Coordinates of C-alpha atoms in Angstrom, one line a residue:
M94 CA -20.9 -36.4 -21.8
T95 CA -22.2 -32.4 -22.0
H96 CA -20.1 -30.2 -24.1
H97 CA -19.8 -27.1 -24.7
F98 CA -18.5 -24.8 -27.8
K99 CA -19.0 -21.4 -29.3
F100 CA -19.8 -19.9 -32.9
N101 CA -18.2 -16.9 -34.6
Q102 CA -18.1 -15.4 -37.9
I103 CA -15.0 -14.6 -39.2
K104 CA -13.5 -12.7 -42.8
S105 CA -10.8 -15.2 -43.6
V106 CA -9.3 -18.5 -42.1
S107 CA -6.3 -17.0 -41.4
Q108 CA -8.0 -15.2 -37.8
K109 CA -8.8 -17.1 -35.2
I110 CA -11.1 -16.1 -32.3
I111 CA -9.0 -15.6 -29.2
M112 CA -11.1 -15.7 -25.8
L113 CA -9.8 -14.3 -22.7
V114 CA -10.4 -14.2 -19.1
L115 CA -8.8 -11.5 -17.6
I116 CA -8.9 -10.6 -14.2
F117 CA -7.5 -6.9 -12.9
F118 CA -5.8 -7.2 -8.9
T119 CA -5.8 -4.5 -6.4
G120 CA -3.7 -5.5 -2.7
L121 CA -4.2 -3.8 -0.5
S122 CA -0.8 -1.9 1.2
T123 CA 0.4 -0.5 3.7
T124 CA 1.4 3.6 4.1
Y125 CA 3.2 4.8 6.8
A126 CA 2.7 8.2 7.5
Q127 CA 6.2 9.1 8.3
I128 CA 8.1 12.1 7.8
N129 CA 10.1 12.8 4.6
Y130 CA 11.1 16.5 4.4
S131 CA 13.6 17.8 2.0
Q132 CA 14.4 21.6 1.4
N133 CA 17.0 23.4 -0.8
F134 CA 15.8 26.7 -0.9
D135 CA 16.8 26.5 -4.8
V136 CA 13.2 28.4 -5.3
N137 CA 11.5 30.0 -2.3
D138 CA 12.1 30.0 1.7
G139 CA 10.6 27.0 2.7
S140 CA 8.3 29.5 4.1
Y141 CA 10.4 29.8 6.7
S142 CA 10.0 32.3 10.0
G143 CA 12.5 34.3 11.7
N144 CA 15.2 36.9 10.7
F145 CA 17.6 35.0 8.2
S146 CA 17.2 35.8 4.9
R147 CA 17.9 33.4 1.3
F148 CA 20.0 34.9 -1.3
T149 CA 21.3 32.9 -4.3
G150 CA 24.7 32.9 -5.6
S151 CA 27.8 30.7 -6.0
T152 CA 28.2 31.1 -2.2
T153 CA 26.0 28.3 -1.3
C154 CA 26.9 25.3 -0.4
T155 CA 26.3 24.0 -4.0
G156 CA 27.6 27.0 -5.2
S157 CA 24.2 28.0 -7.3
G158 CA 20.9 27.6 -6.5
G159 CA 19.6 29.4 -3.0
A160 CA 20.7 29.3 0.4
M161 CA 19.4 30.9 3.8
R162 CA 21.9 32.8 5.7
R163 CA 22.2 36.2 8.5
N164 CA 24.9 38.6 9.3
L165 CA 26.1 38.0 13.0
Y166 CA 28.1 40.5 14.6
A167 CA 27.9 42.9 17.8
G168 CA 25.1 45.4 16.2
A169 CA 23.2 42.1 15.8
S170 CA 23.9 39.1 17.8
T171 CA 21.4 36.4 17.6
G172 CA 19.5 34.9 14.6
N173 CA 17.2 32.1 14.0
M174 CA 14.6 30.3 11.5
I175 CA 11.9 28.4 12.3
S176 CA 10.5 25.7 9.5
P177 CA 6.7 25.3 8.6
L178 CA 5.3 21.8 9.9
L179 CA 7.1 19.2 8.9
G180 CA 4.4 16.8 9.4
V181 CA 3.0 14.5 12.7
S182 CA 5.4 11.3 13.6
T183 CA 4.9 8.4 13.8
G184 CA 7.1 7.0 16.6
G185 CA 9.7 6.0 14.3
S186 CA 13.3 7.3 14.4
I187 CA 13.8 11.1 12.6
T188 CA 17.1 12.0 11.5
I189 CA 18.2 15.6 10.0
I190 CA 20.8 16.0 7.7
Y191 CA 21.7 19.7 7.2
N192 CA 24.4 22.0 5.8
Y193 CA 25.8 24.7 7.6
K194 CA 28.9 27.2 6.8
V195 CA 30.7 30.3 9.1
A196 CA 31.9 32.7 7.0
N197 CA 33.4 36.2 6.7
W198 CA 31.1 39.5 6.0
S199 CA 31.2 40.5 3.1
A200 CA 32.0 37.9 0.5
N201 CA 31.4 34.7 2.5
T202 CA 34.1 33.0 1.1
I203 CA 36.8 33.3 3.6
G204 CA 35.8 30.7 7.1
T205 CA 34.9 32.6 10.2
S206 CA 38.2 32.0 13.2
N207 CA 37.1 30.3 16.5
P208 CA 35.3 31.8 18.9
W209 CA 32.6 33.2 16.6
G210 CA 29.3 31.7 18.6
S211 CA 27.2 29.0 18.0
F212 CA 24.0 27.9 17.4
N213 CA 21.4 25.2 18.5
V214 CA 19.2 22.8 16.8
Q215 CA 16.5 22.4 18.3
W216 CA 12.6 20.9 17.8
S217 CA 9.6 21.7 19.1
S218 CA 5.3 20.2 18.3
S219 CA 4.9 23.9 17.9
S220 CA 6.0 26.4 15.9
S221 CA 6.1 28.5 18.8
G222 CA 8.0 26.2 21.6
P223 CA 8.9 25.3 23.7
W224 CA 12.1 24.1 22.0
N225 CA 14.4 20.9 22.8
T226 CA 17.7 21.1 22.0
L227 CA 19.0 18.5 19.9
E228 CA 22.6 19.3 19.5
T229 CA 25.0 22.5 19.8
V230 CA 27.6 23.7 17.0
D231 CA 30.5 25.8 18.8
Q232 CA 34.2 26.6 18.7
S233 CA 34.7 22.8 20.5
N234 CA 33.1 20.9 17.2
H235 CA 33.0 23.6 14.5
I236 CA 36.0 23.1 11.7
V237 CA 36.6 26.7 10.5
L238 CA 36.4 26.4 6.4
A239 CA 35.9 28.3 3.5
S240 CA 33.3 25.7 2.5
C241 CA 29.8 24.1 4.1
I242 CA 29.7 21.0 6.5
A243 CA 27.5 18.3 7.0
R244 CA 25.5 17.9 9.8
T245 CA 23.4 14.7 11.3
V246 CA 21.7 14.5 14.6
S247 CA 18.4 12.2 15.0
F248 CA 15.7 11.8 17.7
T249 CA 12.5 10.2 18.3
P250 CA 9.4 11.7 19.3
P251 CA 6.4 10.6 20.5
S252 CA 3.9 8.9 17.7
G253 CA 1.1 12.1 16.6
T254 CA 2.7 14.8 17.5
N255 CA 4.0 17.5 15.1
V256 CA 7.6 18.6 14.1
Y257 CA 9.2 21.8 13.7
L258 CA 12.7 22.2 13.8
K259 CA 14.4 25.8 14.5
F260 CA 17.9 26.9 14.4
D261 CA 18.8 29.4 16.7
A262 CA 22.0 31.4 16.5
F263 CA 24.4 33.3 19.3
Y264 CA 27.5 35.9 18.4
T265 CA 30.6 35.5 20.1
S266 CA 33.1 38.0 17.9
G267 CA 33.6 38.9 14.7
D268 CA 31.6 39.9 11.3
F269 CA 30.0 36.6 9.6
Y270 CA 27.2 35.1 7.9
L271 CA 25.9 32.3 9.3
N272 CA 24.7 29.9 6.5
F273 CA 22.6 27.1 6.4
D274 CA 21.3 24.7 3.6
N275 CA 19.8 21.4 2.3
I276 CA 17.9 20.7 5.3
T277 CA 16.6 16.5 5.1
V278 CA 14.3 15.3 7.5
T279 CA 13.4 11.8 7.5
E280 CA 11.6 9.3 9.8
S281 CA 11.5 5.6 9.5
A282 CA 8.9 3.6 10.7
P283 CA 8.7 2.2 14.5
V284 CA 9.4 -0.7 15.9
C285 CA 6.2 -2.8 15.9
S286 CA 4.5 -3.7 18.8
G287 CA 1.6 -5.6 20.7
L288 CA -0.7 -8.5 19.3
P289 CA -1.3 -7.8 15.7
T290 CA -5.0 -8.1 15.3
P291 CA -5.2 -8.7 10.6
G292 CA -8.5 -9.4 11.2
N293 CA -10.4 -11.2 8.0
T294 CA -8.3 -12.7 5.3
L295 CA -9.8 -10.5 1.9
S296 CA -9.5 -12.0 -1.8
T297 CA -9.6 -9.8 -5.0
A298 CA -12.1 -12.8 -6.1
N299 CA -14.2 -15.8 -5.0
P300 CA -15.7 -17.4 -6.8
V301 CA -12.5 -18.7 -9.0
C302 CA -12.7 -19.0 -12.8
A303 CA -10.3 -21.7 -13.7
N304 CA -6.6 -21.1 -14.7
S305 CA -6.8 -18.0 -13.0
S306 CA -6.1 -16.7 -9.9
C307 CA -7.0 -13.9 -7.2
T308 CA -4.8 -12.0 -4.5
L309 CA -5.4 -13.0 -0.7
S310 CA -4.8 -9.6 1.1
L311 CA -5.1 -8.9 5.0
Q312 CA -8.4 -6.4 6.7
N313 CA -6.5 -4.9 9.0
A314 CA -2.4 -3.9 8.1
T315 CA 0.2 -4.1 11.4
S316 CA 2.4 -1.0 10.9
G317 CA 6.1 -1.3 12.3
T318 CA 9.0 -2.9 11.2
G319 CA 9.5 -6.7 12.2
V320 CA 6.2 -7.7 11.1
T321 CA 6.3 -11.2 9.9
Y322 CA 3.9 -12.9 7.1
Q323 CA 3.6 -16.7 7.1
W324 CA 0.7 -17.5 4.8
Q325 CA -1.3 -21.8 4.8
K326 CA -3.3 -23.6 3.2
S327 CA -6.0 -26.5 4.2
T328 CA -8.4 -29.0 2.5
D329 CA -10.5 -29.0 4.9
G330 CA -10.0 -26.3 7.6
T331 CA -8.6 -28.1 10.2
N332 CA -4.8 -29.2 8.7
W333 CA -3.1 -26.3 7.7
I334 CA 0.1 -26.3 5.7
N335 CA 2.9 -23.1 5.0
I336 CA 3.3 -22.5 1.5
A337 CA 6.8 -21.4 0.8
G338 CA 7.8 -18.3 0.4
A339 CA 4.5 -16.7 1.1
T340 CA 5.9 -14.4 3.6
N341 CA 4.6 -11.2 2.5
P342 CA 1.7 -9.2 3.1
T343 CA -0.6 -10.4 0.1
H344 CA -0.4 -13.4 -1.9
T345 CA -1.4 -14.9 -4.6
A346 CA -3.9 -18.1 -4.4
I347 CA -3.5 -20.0 -7.8
E348 CA -4.7 -23.2 -6.0
I349 CA -8.3 -23.6 -6.1
P350 CA -10.7 -24.6 -3.9
M351 CA -8.7 -24.1 -1.1
E352 CA -9.3 -22.4 2.2
Y353 CA -6.3 -20.1 2.8
K354 CA -5.2 -17.8 6.4
C355 CA -2.3 -15.9 6.9
I356 CA -0.1 -15.5 10.5
V357 CA 0.9 -12.4 11.2
G358 CA 3.4 -12.0 14.2
C359 CA 5.2 -9.1 15.9
A360 CA 8.2 -9.2 18.5
G361 CA 7.0 -12.6 19.2
N362 CA 3.6 -12.1 19.1
M363 CA 1.2 -14.1 16.9
A364 CA -2.2 -14.2 15.5
S365 CA -3.8 -15.4 12.5
S366 CA -6.6 -13.9 10.2
N367 CA -9.6 -15.4 9.9
P368 CA -9.8 -18.0 6.7
I369 CA -11.4 -17.8 3.7
L370 CA -12.6 -20.1 1.5
I371 CA -11.3 -19.9 -2.8
S372 CA -13.9 -21.9 -4.3
A373 CA -13.9 -22.7 -8.2
N374 CA -16.3 -20.6 -10.3
S375 CA -18.7 -22.6 -13.1
F376 CA -17.5 -22.5 -16.3
L377 CA -20.4 -21.4 -17.6
N378 CA -19.5 -18.5 -15.7
C379 CA -16.4 -17.5 -16.7
Y380 CA -16.5 -17.3 -20.9
C381 CA -15.5 -13.7 -22.3
I382 CA -17.4 -12.2 -25.2
P383 CA -16.0 -13.0 -27.8
T384 CA -14.6 -10.5 -30.4
Y385 CA -16.0 -10.6 -34.5
A386 CA -15.6 -9.1 -37.8
N387 CA -17.3 -6.2 -38.6
G388 CA -18.4 -7.2 -42.1
G389 CA -22.0 -5.3 -42.3
A390 CA -25.5 -5.6 -41.1
T391 CA -26.4 -8.5 -42.8
E392 CA -23.5 -10.5 -42.1
G393 CA -24.8 -12.7 -39.3
I394 CA -24.9 -16.2 -38.4
A395 CA -28.5 -16.9 -39.1
H396 CA -29.1 -21.0 -37.9
V397 CA -27.1 -22.6 -36.4
I398 CA -27.8 -26.8 -36.0
L399 CA -25.6 -29.1 -34.3
G400 CA -27.2 -32.8 -32.5
T401 CA -29.8 -31.7 -31.0
L402 CA -29.5 -28.0 -30.9
N403 CA -31.7 -26.3 -33.6
Q404 CA -31.1 -22.1 -33.5
T405 CA -31.9 -19.5 -35.9
S406 CA -30.6 -16.6 -34.8
T407 CA -33.3 -13.6 -34.4
S408 CA -30.7 -10.6 -35.1
N409 CA -27.7 -10.5 -37.3
S410 CA -25.7 -8.0 -34.0
P411 CA -23.8 -9.3 -31.8
W412 CA -22.9 -12.0 -34.4
Y413 CA -23.0 -14.6 -31.8
T414 CA -24.8 -16.2 -29.5
D415 CA -24.3 -18.1 -26.4
Y416 CA -26.2 -21.0 -25.2
S417 CA -25.0 -21.9 -21.9
A418 CA -28.2 -20.3 -20.0
T419 CA -30.4 -22.9 -21.5
Q420 CA -28.5 -26.3 -20.2
N421 CA -31.4 -27.8 -22.5
A422 CA -29.8 -26.6 -26.1
I423 CA -26.0 -27.8 -25.2
P424 CA -26.4 -30.9 -27.5
D425 CA -24.7 -34.2 -26.0
L426 CA -22.0 -35.4 -28.2
A427 CA -21.0 -38.5 -27.9
R428 CA -16.9 -39.8 -27.7
N429 CA -15.4 -41.1 -31.2
S430 CA -18.6 -40.5 -33.0
T431 CA -19.5 -38.7 -36.2
T432 CA -22.3 -35.2 -35.8
I433 CA -22.6 -32.9 -38.7
L434 CA -22.3 -29.4 -37.8
S435 CA -24.3 -27.2 -40.4
I436 CA -23.8 -23.4 -40.3
T437 CA -25.9 -20.7 -42.7
F438 CA -24.8 -16.9 -42.6
G439 CA -27.7 -14.0 -43.0
S440 CA -26.1 -13.3 -46.8
D441 CA -24.9 -14.1 -50.2
Y442 CA -20.7 -13.1 -49.3
T443 CA -18.1 -15.6 -48.8
Q444 CA -18.5 -16.8 -45.7
Y445 CA -15.7 -18.9 -43.7
H446 CA -16.6 -20.2 -40.2
G447 CA -14.8 -22.0 -37.2
V448 CA -15.8 -23.7 -34.1
W449 CA -14.1 -24.0 -31.1
F450 CA -15.2 -26.8 -28.7
D451 CA -14.1 -26.5 -24.8
W452 CA -13.9 -30.4 -24.4
N453 CA -12.1 -30.0 -20.8
H454 CA -14.4 -27.0 -19.5
D455 CA -11.7 -24.8 -18.2
A456 CA -13.7 -21.6 -19.9
D457 CA -10.5 -21.6 -22.9
F458 CA -11.3 -22.3 -26.3
N459 CA -7.4 -21.9 -26.8
D460 CA -6.3 -24.8 -25.6
A461 CA -4.4 -27.3 -28.1
G462 CA -7.2 -30.0 -29.8
E463 CA -9.9 -27.2 -28.7

């Protein structure tokens, strides 16, 4: 039986060669461009247009930082503030949360009595409209308070639509400030629809070394919520078995060789990815480069004899030699027999040596008994 081994010079018997096979994984991830916007006006006016103005002080909704407001009275009976582009809709439900306050001029600390007026919360695909009204706040649904009130409104624009927000205000009576603060606009992922098209099954490595693994993913992402995944395995490409717990868009494969695929579901529609056969890499391709003690230019291993192996080093650096590319150079060691190992070093300094054998061909010299 042919066995593989590695020589490495060390400076003391306490040092040991540790061979590590490292594989770095990169998985595909699905990223949605849902709208996720937040503005508290603490730094600036958030690039809002219109005739509301930013102010700071203790009468903002948080008692500090900034907010937007407009003084409405008989001589200034309307006002509006229009957001910058908030994003492009993916077709999911959009939720708007905002704070507002209606308080008497000029202290901005006493709630204005009804009927003060009204304002509309609107959206459009353009900063110039036309505008779609989502809700109207007036004396019918406004509570007179000196503090701010939080409101929530939702809507679902078509996928691929630009989203702008507008607050449109109107005066009825009194003399007051209309304040707006802490605006957030968030979009949830749309529900998936149609037949999934997962495409090919991809792998971070193929073939794969023993005692290693690879991460499987799908060529095409399936957007939306409600998508299901079930990874399967097969030894013959015909009979497939569900892998327990493998219900994510990616899967770490540790059974090699093996064929893998994923069943992707959406709203009752099921589709399979194109299978991939993950094969086992030859252990000859799986050894990593060893570390070694840098003790001086003349301290390399000069000569090694083991059975039929009789090699003289031609260079002291990098102080190790890999004979796996030359099969004939690898000695054949018989079980339960004695073979003499001879190592000659390239200097007169006191040297120590260690030898590790990969008896089980797993490309790891750190197993017990090796």
